[in-house]
Amino acid sequence: MRLSGNRFVIIGRAGMDFYPDPPGTKTEHATQFFACLGGSSANIGVAIVKLGGSADLVTCVSDDAIGRFALNELDRYGVGRAHVRSVGGEARNSLAVVETTIEDHQSVIYRNGAADFEMTAADVEGVDYAAYDALITTGTVFAAEPSRSAAFRGFELAKAAGLPLIFDIDYRPYSWPSPQVAAEVYSRAGAMCDVIVGNDVEFGFMAGDYDRGLDKARELVARGARLAVYKMGEKGAVTITPEGEITTGIYRTDALKPTGAGDSFMGGFVSGLAAGLPVRDAVLQGSAAAAMVVARVGCAPAMPTRAELDHFLSAPAAPVPA
């Protein structure tokens, strides 16, 4: 599978991340924090831009200092925000307090009254989808209304414009009213998409049985998706296409934290597809980007540049076999 170019429209959230500083500090013992852009969709946008593509975000942020922080960070990284709307009232931006630790890692996410869930159909209807080569979204956009209906409306408009739909499952139980609702909505979204990316737990959740996740990924491709990437952490990934399955390993790294890998993988992977790489090479590029991010502080600031990623890939260390 190839994309026609590297211009992406991304539906999803932008927020603020706090990291206890210095790295290794537990949150309950912290006296200072490092702040940076957060939110899966914003992080994916940063990853794409750093690798030479363009990305525009569609979401809502709170009309306050935290929302303006997110807007300023999007500007700093070069992620387009013409379709990012500020909302007032009780809506608040997402805030994540995330440790730079591996052992007993703690991430505390504040999503009460999340501003990004205020996205409406009007927000997605204002996008010129013909100006892009693909639409990306992460599953959290479907967790509440009016964001859920707006995201599905965005899917319809993007499909009508001929754009491939790329779906990062990104299941976060705390954002959903119930697992049953999440499974139903995710299955509906997955059935509309051309590319579905998730880990074994997420596909298993969609299947209703954690032992049948790979079967679910295969089913989505059998029913019309062009590609599904079934990630298995240290065991690598299985990529399913109509032509067959591709098994890949991971790259060894000295990880500082477990977070950010999925967003970085997506950025590296879709950038590879946009550059015309074979699917296997695009997956490996995503895996390399993920390995780099977990070895660095933060998520958005940790995303590799094109030069950094190329250097990493040119090193003699091959991916660990799957």
mmCIF file of N, CA and C in Angstrom, residues 73-184:
data_model
loop_
_atom_site.group_PDB
_atom_site.id
_atom_site.type_symbol
_atom_site.label_atom_id
_atom_site.label_comp_id
_atom_site.label_asym_id
_atom_site.label_seq_id
_atom_site.Cartn_x
_atom_site.Cartn_y
_atom_site.Cartn_z
ATOM 1 N N GLU A 73 2.440 25.443 21.282
ATOM 2 C CA GLU A 73 3.305 24.305 20.996
ATOM 3 C C GLU A 73 3.061 23.769 19.584
ATOM 4 N N LEU A 74 1.799 23.723 19.166
ATOM 5 C CA LEU A 74 1.507 23.303 17.794
ATOM 6 C C LEU A 74 2.216 24.227 16.802
ATOM 7 N N ASP A 75 2.146 25.526 17.075
ATOM 8 C CA ASP A 75 2.838 26.486 16.210
ATOM 9 C C ASP A 75 4.346 26.238 16.198
ATOM 10 N N ARG A 76 4.889 25.958 17.366
ATOM 11 C CA ARG A 76 6.346 25.781 17.478
ATOM 12 C C ARG A 76 6.821 24.569 16.675
ATOM 13 N N TYR A 77 6.008 23.542 16.642
ATOM 14 C CA TYR A 77 6.384 22.332 15.903
ATOM 15 C C TYR A 77 5.957 22.376 14.438
ATOM 16 N N GLY A 78 5.125 23.347 14.075
ATOM 17 C CA GLY A 78 4.701 23.438 12.690
ATOM 18 C C GLY A 78 3.501 22.583 12.332
ATOM 19 N N VAL A 79 2.713 22.200 13.332
ATOM 20 C CA VAL A 79 1.477 21.458 13.086
ATOM 21 C C VAL A 79 0.357 22.477 12.852
ATOM 22 N N GLY A 80 -0.347 22.359 11.739
ATOM 23 C CA GLY A 80 -1.388 23.326 11.401
ATOM 24 C C GLY A 80 -2.544 23.291 12.371
ATOM 25 N N ARG A 81 -3.044 24.461 12.752
ATOM 26 C CA ARG A 81 -4.150 24.525 13.706
ATOM 27 C C ARG A 81 -5.289 25.429 13.231
ATOM 28 N N ALA A 82 -5.419 25.581 11.930
ATOM 29 C CA ALA A 82 -6.524 26.387 11.406
ATOM 30 C C ALA A 82 -7.874 25.795 11.788
ATOM 31 N N HIS A 83 -7.901 24.483 12.072
ATOM 32 C CA HIS A 83 -9.145 23.812 12.430
ATOM 33 C C HIS A 83 -9.173 23.406 13.904
ATOM 34 N N VAL A 84 -8.411 24.099 14.724
ATOM 35 C CA VAL A 84 -8.445 23.896 16.168
ATOM 36 C C VAL A 84 -9.248 25.044 16.777
ATOM 37 N N ARG A 85 -10.345 24.710 17.446
ATOM 38 C CA ARG A 85 -11.261 25.722 17.990
ATOM 39 C C ARG A 85 -11.148 25.780 19.508
ATOM 40 N N SER A 86 -11.123 26.997 20.047
ATOM 41 C CA SER A 86 -11.099 27.184 21.499
ATOM 42 C C SER A 86 -12.514 27.207 22.049
ATOM 43 N N VAL A 87 -12.747 26.489 23.148
ATOM 44 C CA VAL A 87 -14.080 26.415 23.752
ATOM 45 C C VAL A 87 -14.010 26.885 25.195
ATOM 46 N N GLY A 88 -15.061 27.599 25.618
ATOM 47 C CA GLY A 88 -15.107 28.135 26.968
ATOM 48 C C GLY A 88 -15.918 27.255 27.906
ATOM 49 N N GLY A 89 -16.520 27.877 28.911
ATOM 50 C CA GLY A 89 -17.311 27.124 29.876
ATOM 51 C C GLY A 89 -16.452 26.265 30.778
ATOM 52 N N GLU A 90 -16.973 25.084 31.104
ATOM 53 C CA GLU A 90 -16.280 24.187 32.027
ATOM 54 C C GLU A 90 -15.302 23.239 31.337
ATOM 55 N N ALA A 91 -15.249 23.279 30.008
ATOM 56 C CA ALA A 91 -14.345 22.379 29.279
ATOM 57 C C ALA A 91 -12.889 22.687 29.633
ATOM 58 N N ARG A 92 -12.109 21.645 29.792
ATOM 59 C CA ARG A 92 -10.701 21.806 30.141
ATOM 60 C C ARG A 92 -9.842 20.906 29.263
ATOM 61 N N ASN A 93 -8.640 21.380 28.986
ATOM 62 C CA ASN A 93 -7.705 20.587 28.201
ATOM 63 C C ASN A 93 -7.223 19.362 28.970
ATOM 64 N N SER A 94 -6.889 18.330 28.212
ATOM 65 C CA SER A 94 -6.296 17.144 28.825
ATOM 66 C C SER A 94 -4.955 17.500 29.473
ATOM 67 N N LEU A 95 -4.688 16.857 30.588
ATOM 68 C CA LEU A 95 -3.419 17.020 31.282
ATOM 69 C C LEU A 95 -2.927 15.639 31.686
ATOM 70 N N ALA A 96 -1.692 15.332 31.364
ATOM 71 C CA ALA A 96 -1.097 14.044 31.734
ATOM 72 C C ALA A 96 0.158 14.285 32.561
ATOM 73 N N VAL A 97 0.245 13.621 33.690
ATOM 74 C CA VAL A 97 1.455 13.654 34.518
ATOM 75 C C VAL A 97 2.124 12.294 34.348
ATOM 76 N N VAL A 98 3.278 12.292 33.685
ATOM 77 C CA VAL A 98 3.883 11.048 33.191
ATOM 78 C C VAL A 98 5.321 10.936 33.681
ATOM 79 N N GLU A 99 5.643 9.812 34.273
ATOM 80 C CA GLU A 99 6.998 9.621 34.790
ATOM 81 C C GLU A 99 7.953 9.109 33.717
ATOM 82 N N THR A 100 9.186 9.541 33.801
ATOM 83 C CA THR A 100 10.245 9.016 32.944
ATOM 84 C C THR A 100 10.905 7.867 33.696
ATOM 85 N N THR A 101 10.143 6.779 33.830
ATOM 86 C CA THR A 101 10.609 5.585 34.532
ATOM 87 C C THR A 101 10.063 4.356 33.811
ATOM 88 N N ILE A 102 10.723 3.240 33.996
ATOM 89 C CA ILE A 102 10.230 1.965 33.494
ATOM 90 C C ILE A 102 9.621 1.153 34.631
ATOM 91 N N GLU A 103 10.358 1.026 35.725
ATOM 92 C CA GLU A 103 9.859 0.268 36.874
ATOM 93 C C GLU A 103 8.765 1.053 37.593
ATOM 94 N N ASP A 104 7.661 0.371 37.880
ATOM 95 C CA ASP A 104 6.544 0.989 38.602
ATOM 96 C C ASP A 104 6.156 2.328 37.973
ATOM 97 N N HIS A 105 6.078 2.339 36.650
ATOM 98 C CA HIS A 105 5.746 3.566 35.926
ATOM 99 C C HIS A 105 4.338 4.026 36.270
ATOM 100 N N GLN A 106 4.189 5.329 36.484
ATOM 101 C CA GLN A 106 2.882 5.911 36.771
ATOM 102 C C GLN A 106 2.572 7.022 35.771
ATOM 103 N N SER A 107 1.379 6.941 35.179
ATOM 104 C CA SER A 107 0.849 8.017 34.338
ATOM 105 C C SER A 107 -0.534 8.375 34.879
ATOM 106 N N VAL A 108 -0.722 9.633 35.220
ATOM 107 C CA VAL A 108 -2.010 10.093 35.733
ATOM 108 C C VAL A 108 -2.612 11.033 34.696
ATOM 109 N N ILE A 109 -3.784 10.671 34.179
ATOM 110 C CA ILE A 109 -4.404 11.418 33.095
ATOM 111 C C ILE A 109 -5.659 12.110 33.605
ATOM 112 N N TYR A 110 -5.761 13.413 33.359
ATOM 113 C CA TYR A 110 -6.946 14.186 33.728
ATOM 114 C C TYR A 110 -7.776 14.442 32.471
ATOM 115 N N ARG A 111 -8.981 13.828 32.420
ATOM 116 C CA ARG A 111 -9.834 13.927 31.242
ATOM 117 C C ARG A 111 -11.253 14.350 31.608
ATOM 118 N N ASN A 112 -11.459 14.880 32.804
ATOM 119 C CA ASN A 112 -12.794 15.299 33.198
ATOM 120 C C ASN A 112 -13.227 16.516 32.398
ATOM 121 N N GLY A 113 -14.386 16.434 31.742
ATOM 122 C CA GLY A 113 -14.870 17.561 30.948
ATOM 123 C C GLY A 113 -13.897 17.955 29.859
ATOM 124 N N ALA A 114 -13.332 16.968 29.174
ATOM 125 C CA ALA A 114 -12.261 17.214 28.202
ATOM 126 C C ALA A 114 -12.728 18.097 27.049
ATOM 127 N N ALA A 115 -11.938 19.126 26.755
ATOM 128 C CA ALA A 115 -12.298 20.090 25.713
ATOM 129 C C ALA A 115 -12.393 19.434 24.344
ATOM 130 N N ASP A 116 -11.552 18.442 24.075
ATOM 131 C CA ASP A 116 -11.558 17.837 22.735
ATOM 132 C C ASP A 116 -12.859 17.102 22.429
ATOM 133 N N PHE A 117 -13.595 16.694 23.482
ATOM 134 C CA PHE A 117 -14.889 16.050 23.250
ATOM 135 C C PHE A 117 -15.963 17.042 22.797
ATOM 136 N N GLU A 118 -15.635 18.335 22.803
ATOM 137 C CA GLU A 118 -16.583 19.367 22.351
ATOM 138 C C GLU A 118 -16.549 19.559 20.837
ATOM 139 N N MET A 119 -15.705 18.845 20.132
ATOM 140 C CA MET A 119 -15.655 18.941 18.674
ATOM 141 C C MET A 119 -17.007 18.552 18.081
ATOM 142 N N THR A 120 -17.469 19.337 17.107
ATOM 143 C CA THR A 120 -18.783 19.111 16.500
ATOM 144 C C THR A 120 -18.653 18.824 15.008
ATOM 145 N N ALA A 121 -19.784 18.470 14.398
ATOM 146 C CA ALA A 121 -19.803 18.222 12.955
ATOM 147 C C ALA A 121 -19.336 19.449 12.185
ATOM 148 N N ALA A 122 -19.675 20.637 12.680
ATOM 149 C CA ALA A 122 -19.262 21.866 11.993
ATOM 150 C C ALA A 122 -17.746 21.974 11.915
ATOM 151 N N ASP A 123 -17.055 21.477 12.934
ATOM 152 C CA ASP A 123 -15.588 21.529 12.933
ATOM 153 C C ASP A 123 -15.006 20.686 11.808
ATOM 154 N N VAL A 124 -15.533 19.492 11.608
ATOM 155 C CA VAL A 124 -14.982 18.625 10.557
ATOM 156 C C VAL A 124 -15.509 19.010 9.176
ATOM 157 N N GLU A 125 -16.670 19.649 9.128
ATOM 158 C CA GLU A 125 -17.226 20.064 7.833
ATOM 159 C C GLU A 125 -16.499 21.269 7.259
ATOM 160 N N GLY A 126 -15.707 21.950 8.081
ATOM 161 C CA GLY A 126 -14.956 23.107 7.601
ATOM 162 C C GLY A 126 -13.619 22.751 6.976
ATOM 163 N N VAL A 127 -13.321 21.461 6.860
ATOM 164 C CA VAL A 127 -12.037 21.005 6.325
ATOM 165 C C VAL A 127 -12.144 20.729 4.832
ATOM 166 N N ASP A 128 -11.138 21.160 4.073
ATOM 167 C CA ASP A 128 -11.052 20.846 2.654
ATOM 168 C C ASP A 128 -10.252 19.551 2.511
ATOM 169 N N TYR A 129 -10.942 18.439 2.518
ATOM 170 C CA TYR A 129 -10.268 17.139 2.530
ATOM 171 C C TYR A 129 -9.477 16.887 1.253
ATOM 172 N N ALA A 130 -9.870 17.510 0.173
ATOM 173 C CA ALA A 130 -9.156 17.318 -1.091
ATOM 174 C C ALA A 130 -7.727 17.856 -1.029
ATOM 175 N N ALA A 131 -7.415 18.649 -0.011
ATOM 176 C CA ALA A 131 -6.073 19.215 0.134
ATOM 177 C C ALA A 131 -5.105 18.242 0.810
ATOM 178 N N TYR A 132 -5.598 17.047 1.183
ATOM 179 C CA TYR A 132 -4.777 16.100 1.940
ATOM 180 C C TYR A 132 -4.660 14.766 1.215
ATOM 181 N N ASP A 133 -3.717 13.950 1.687
ATOM 182 C CA ASP A 133 -3.486 12.634 1.106
ATOM 183 C C ASP A 133 -4.014 11.499 1.968
ATOM 184 N N ALA A 134 -4.336 11.771 3.225
ATOM 185 C CA ALA A 134 -4.900 10.747 4.106
ATOM 186 C C ALA A 134 -5.440 11.420 5.361
ATOM 187 N N LEU A 135 -6.398 10.760 6.002
ATOM 188 C CA LEU A 135 -6.920 11.190 7.300
ATOM 189 C C LEU A 135 -6.476 10.190 8.351
ATOM 190 N N ILE A 136 -6.017 10.709 9.480
ATOM 191 C CA ILE A 136 -5.627 9.874 10.619
ATOM 192 C C ILE A 136 -6.507 10.245 11.804
ATOM 193 N N THR A 137 -6.946 9.247 12.551
ATOM 194 C CA THR A 137 -7.574 9.562 13.830
ATOM 195 C C THR A 137 -7.186 8.510 14.864
ATOM 196 N N THR A 138 -7.298 8.897 16.126
ATOM 197 C CA THR A 138 -7.064 7.972 17.229
ATOM 198 C C THR A 138 -8.399 7.692 17.908
ATOM 199 N N GLY A 139 -8.511 6.512 18.494
ATOM 200 C CA GLY A 139 -9.804 6.043 18.966
ATOM 201 C C GLY A 139 -10.475 6.877 20.033
ATOM 202 N N THR A 140 -9.723 7.664 20.767
ATOM 203 C CA THR A 140 -10.316 8.449 21.848
ATOM 204 C C THR A 140 -11.372 9.429 21.345
ATOM 205 N N VAL A 141 -11.276 9.869 20.085
ATOM 206 C CA VAL A 141 -12.255 10.834 19.569
ATOM 207 C C VAL A 141 -13.666 10.268 19.578
ATOM 208 N N PHE A 142 -13.787 8.938 19.622
ATOM 209 C CA PHE A 142 -15.096 8.303 19.566
ATOM 210 C C PHE A 142 -15.706 8.047 20.941
ATOM 211 N N ALA A 143 -15.012 8.442 22.004
ATOM 212 C CA ALA A 143 -15.419 8.034 23.345
ATOM 213 C C ALA A 143 -16.617 8.796 23.892
ATOM 214 N N ALA A 144 -16.934 9.964 23.354
ATOM 215 C CA ALA A 144 -18.038 10.772 23.887
ATOM 216 C C ALA A 144 -18.614 11.649 22.787
ATOM 217 N N GLU A 145 -19.842 12.085 23.001
ATOM 218 C CA GLU A 145 -20.478 13.040 22.100
ATOM 219 C C GLU A 145 -20.218 14.466 22.576
ATOM 220 N N PRO A 146 -20.213 15.442 21.647
ATOM 221 C CA PRO A 146 -20.492 15.333 20.206
ATOM 222 C C PRO A 146 -19.300 14.896 19.349
ATOM 223 N N SER A 147 -18.143 14.657 20.002
ATOM 224 C CA SER A 147 -16.941 14.291 19.258
ATOM 225 C C SER A 147 -17.146 13.020 18.435
ATOM 226 N N ARG A 148 -17.864 12.036 18.979
ATOM 227 C CA ARG A 148 -18.041 10.768 18.270
ATOM 228 C C ARG A 148 -18.738 10.975 16.925
ATOM 229 N N SER A 149 -19.876 11.645 16.960
ATOM 230 C CA SER A 149 -20.606 11.874 15.712
ATOM 231 C C SER A 149 -19.802 12.740 14.752
ATOM 232 N N ALA A 150 -19.066 13.703 15.288
ATOM 233 C CA ALA A 150 -18.243 14.570 14.443
ATOM 234 C C ALA A 150 -17.152 13.765 13.744
ATOM 235 N N ALA A 151 -16.533 12.857 14.468
ATOM 236 C CA ALA A 151 -15.464 12.047 13.874
ATOM 237 C C ALA A 151 -16.009 11.154 12.761
ATOM 238 N N PHE A 152 -17.166 10.556 12.991
ATOM 239 C CA PHE A 152 -17.766 9.725 11.943
ATOM 240 C C PHE A 152 -18.159 10.581 10.736
ATOM 241 N N ARG A 153 -18.602 11.800 10.983
ATOM 242 C CA ARG A 153 -18.897 12.714 9.875
ATOM 243 C C ARG A 153 -17.612 13.032 9.113
ATOM 244 N N GLY A 154 -16.523 13.234 9.820
ATOM 245 C CA GLY A 154 -15.237 13.463 9.168
ATOM 246 C C GLY A 154 -14.824 12.280 8.307
ATOM 247 N N PHE A 155 -15.072 11.065 8.813
ATOM 248 C CA PHE A 155 -14.796 9.861 8.029
ATOM 249 C C PHE A 155 -15.568 9.882 6.709
ATOM 250 N N GLU A 156 -16.851 10.212 6.792
ATOM 251 C CA GLU A 156 -17.694 10.223 5.592
ATOM 252 C C GLU A 156 -17.183 11.230 4.567
ATOM 253 N N LEU A 157 -16.845 12.421 5.036
ATOM 254 C CA LEU A 157 -16.378 13.474 4.128
ATOM 255 C C LEU A 157 -15.026 13.113 3.518
ATOM 256 N N ALA A 158 -14.137 12.533 4.328
ATOM 257 C CA ALA A 158 -12.824 12.145 3.816
ATOM 258 C C ALA A 158 -12.952 11.033 2.777
ATOM 259 N N LYS A 159 -13.805 10.061 3.046
ATOM 260 C CA LYS A 159 -14.010 8.970 2.088
ATOM 261 C C LYS A 159 -14.587 9.510 0.785
ATOM 262 N N ALA A 160 -15.516 10.451 0.899
ATOM 263 C CA ALA A 160 -16.112 11.042 -0.302
ATOM 264 C C ALA A 160 -15.069 11.775 -1.140
ATOM 265 N N ALA A 161 -14.028 12.298 -0.460
ATOM 266 C CA ALA A 161 -12.946 13.002 -1.162
ATOM 267 C C ALA A 161 -11.863 12.042 -1.644
ATOM 268 N N GLY A 162 -12.051 10.744 -1.395
ATOM 269 C CA GLY A 162 -11.093 9.749 -1.861
ATOM 270 C C GLY A 162 -9.898 9.524 -0.964
ATOM 271 N N LEU A 163 -9.962 10.011 0.287
ATOM 272 C CA LEU A 163 -8.820 9.849 1.197
ATOM 273 C C LEU A 163 -8.843 8.491 1.891
ATOM 274 N N PRO A 164 -7.683 7.838 2.008
ATOM 275 C CA PRO A 164 -7.592 6.654 2.867
ATOM 276 C C PRO A 164 -7.798 7.075 4.325
ATOM 277 N N LEU A 165 -8.461 6.218 5.095
ATOM 278 C CA LEU A 165 -8.688 6.474 6.515
ATOM 279 C C LEU A 165 -7.744 5.593 7.322
ATOM 280 N N ILE A 166 -6.973 6.218 8.208
ATOM 281 C CA ILE A 166 -5.979 5.518 9.024
ATOM 282 C C ILE A 166 -6.400 5.648 10.484
ATOM 283 N N PHE A 167 -6.582 4.516 11.157
ATOM 284 C CA PHE A 167 -7.180 4.476 12.489
ATOM 285 C C PHE A 167 -6.214 3.853 13.486
ATOM 286 N N ASP A 168 -5.792 4.645 14.473
ATOM 287 C CA ASP A 168 -5.006 4.148 15.600
ATOM 288 C C ASP A 168 -5.997 3.838 16.719
ATOM 289 N N ILE A 169 -6.144 2.573 17.079
ATOM 290 C CA ILE A 169 -7.213 2.171 18.015
ATOM 291 C C ILE A 169 -7.129 2.935 19.326
ATOM 292 N N ASP A 170 -5.953 3.014 19.948
ATOM 293 C CA ASP A 170 -5.726 3.897 21.099
ATOM 294 C C ASP A 170 -6.832 3.770 22.151
ATOM 295 N N TYR A 171 -7.072 2.555 22.633
ATOM 296 C CA TYR A 171 -8.147 2.327 23.609
ATOM 297 C C TYR A 171 -7.722 2.794 24.996
ATOM 298 N N ARG A 172 -8.503 3.722 25.545
ATOM 299 C CA ARG A 172 -8.275 4.246 26.894
ATOM 300 C C ARG A 172 -9.558 4.027 27.698
ATOM 301 N N PRO A 173 -9.644 2.988 28.506
ATOM 302 C CA PRO A 173 -10.901 2.644 29.178
ATOM 303 C C PRO A 173 -11.520 3.783 29.975
ATOM 304 N N TYR A 174 -10.682 4.624 30.593
ATOM 305 C CA TYR A 174 -11.212 5.676 31.453
ATOM 306 C C TYR A 174 -12.007 6.732 30.689
ATOM 307 N N SER A 175 -11.874 6.772 29.358
ATOM 308 C CA SER A 175 -12.593 7.771 28.570
ATOM 309 C C SER A 175 -13.984 7.305 28.153
ATOM 310 N N TRP A 176 -14.285 6.020 28.349
ATOM 311 C CA TRP A 176 -15.505 5.434 27.800
ATOM 312 C C TRP A 176 -16.550 5.164 28.876
ATOM 313 N N PRO A 177 -17.844 5.250 28.501
ATOM 314 C CA PRO A 177 -18.899 4.943 29.477
ATOM 315 C C PRO A 177 -18.931 3.467 29.852
ATOM 316 N N SER A 178 -18.550 2.573 28.925
ATOM 317 C CA SER A 178 -18.510 1.142 29.214
ATOM 318 C C SER A 178 -17.687 0.438 28.146
ATOM 319 N N PRO A 179 -17.119 -0.723 28.476
ATOM 320 C CA PRO A 179 -16.386 -1.490 27.474
ATOM 321 C C PRO A 179 -17.276 -1.927 26.305
ATOM 322 N N GLN A 180 -18.539 -2.201 26.579
ATOM 323 C CA GLN A 180 -19.453 -2.635 25.526
ATOM 324 C C GLN A 180 -19.639 -1.553 24.472
ATOM 325 N N VAL A 181 -19.843 -0.319 24.936
ATOM 326 C CA VAL A 181 -19.999 0.798 24.005
ATOM 327 C C VAL A 181 -18.719 0.978 23.191
ATOM 328 N N ALA A 182 -17.581 0.906 23.858
ATOM 329 C CA ALA A 182 -16.299 1.082 23.169
ATOM 330 C C ALA A 182 -16.114 0.026 22.084
ATOM 331 N N ALA A 183 -16.382 -1.237 22.406
ATOM 332 C CA ALA A 183 -16.187 -2.308 21.434
ATOM 333 C C ALA A 183 -17.091 -2.118 20.224
ATOM 334 N N GLU A 184 -18.332 -1.718 20.465
ATOM 335 C CA GLU A 184 -19.284 -1.514 19.367
ATOM 336 C C GLU A 184 -18.840 -0.371 18.463
#
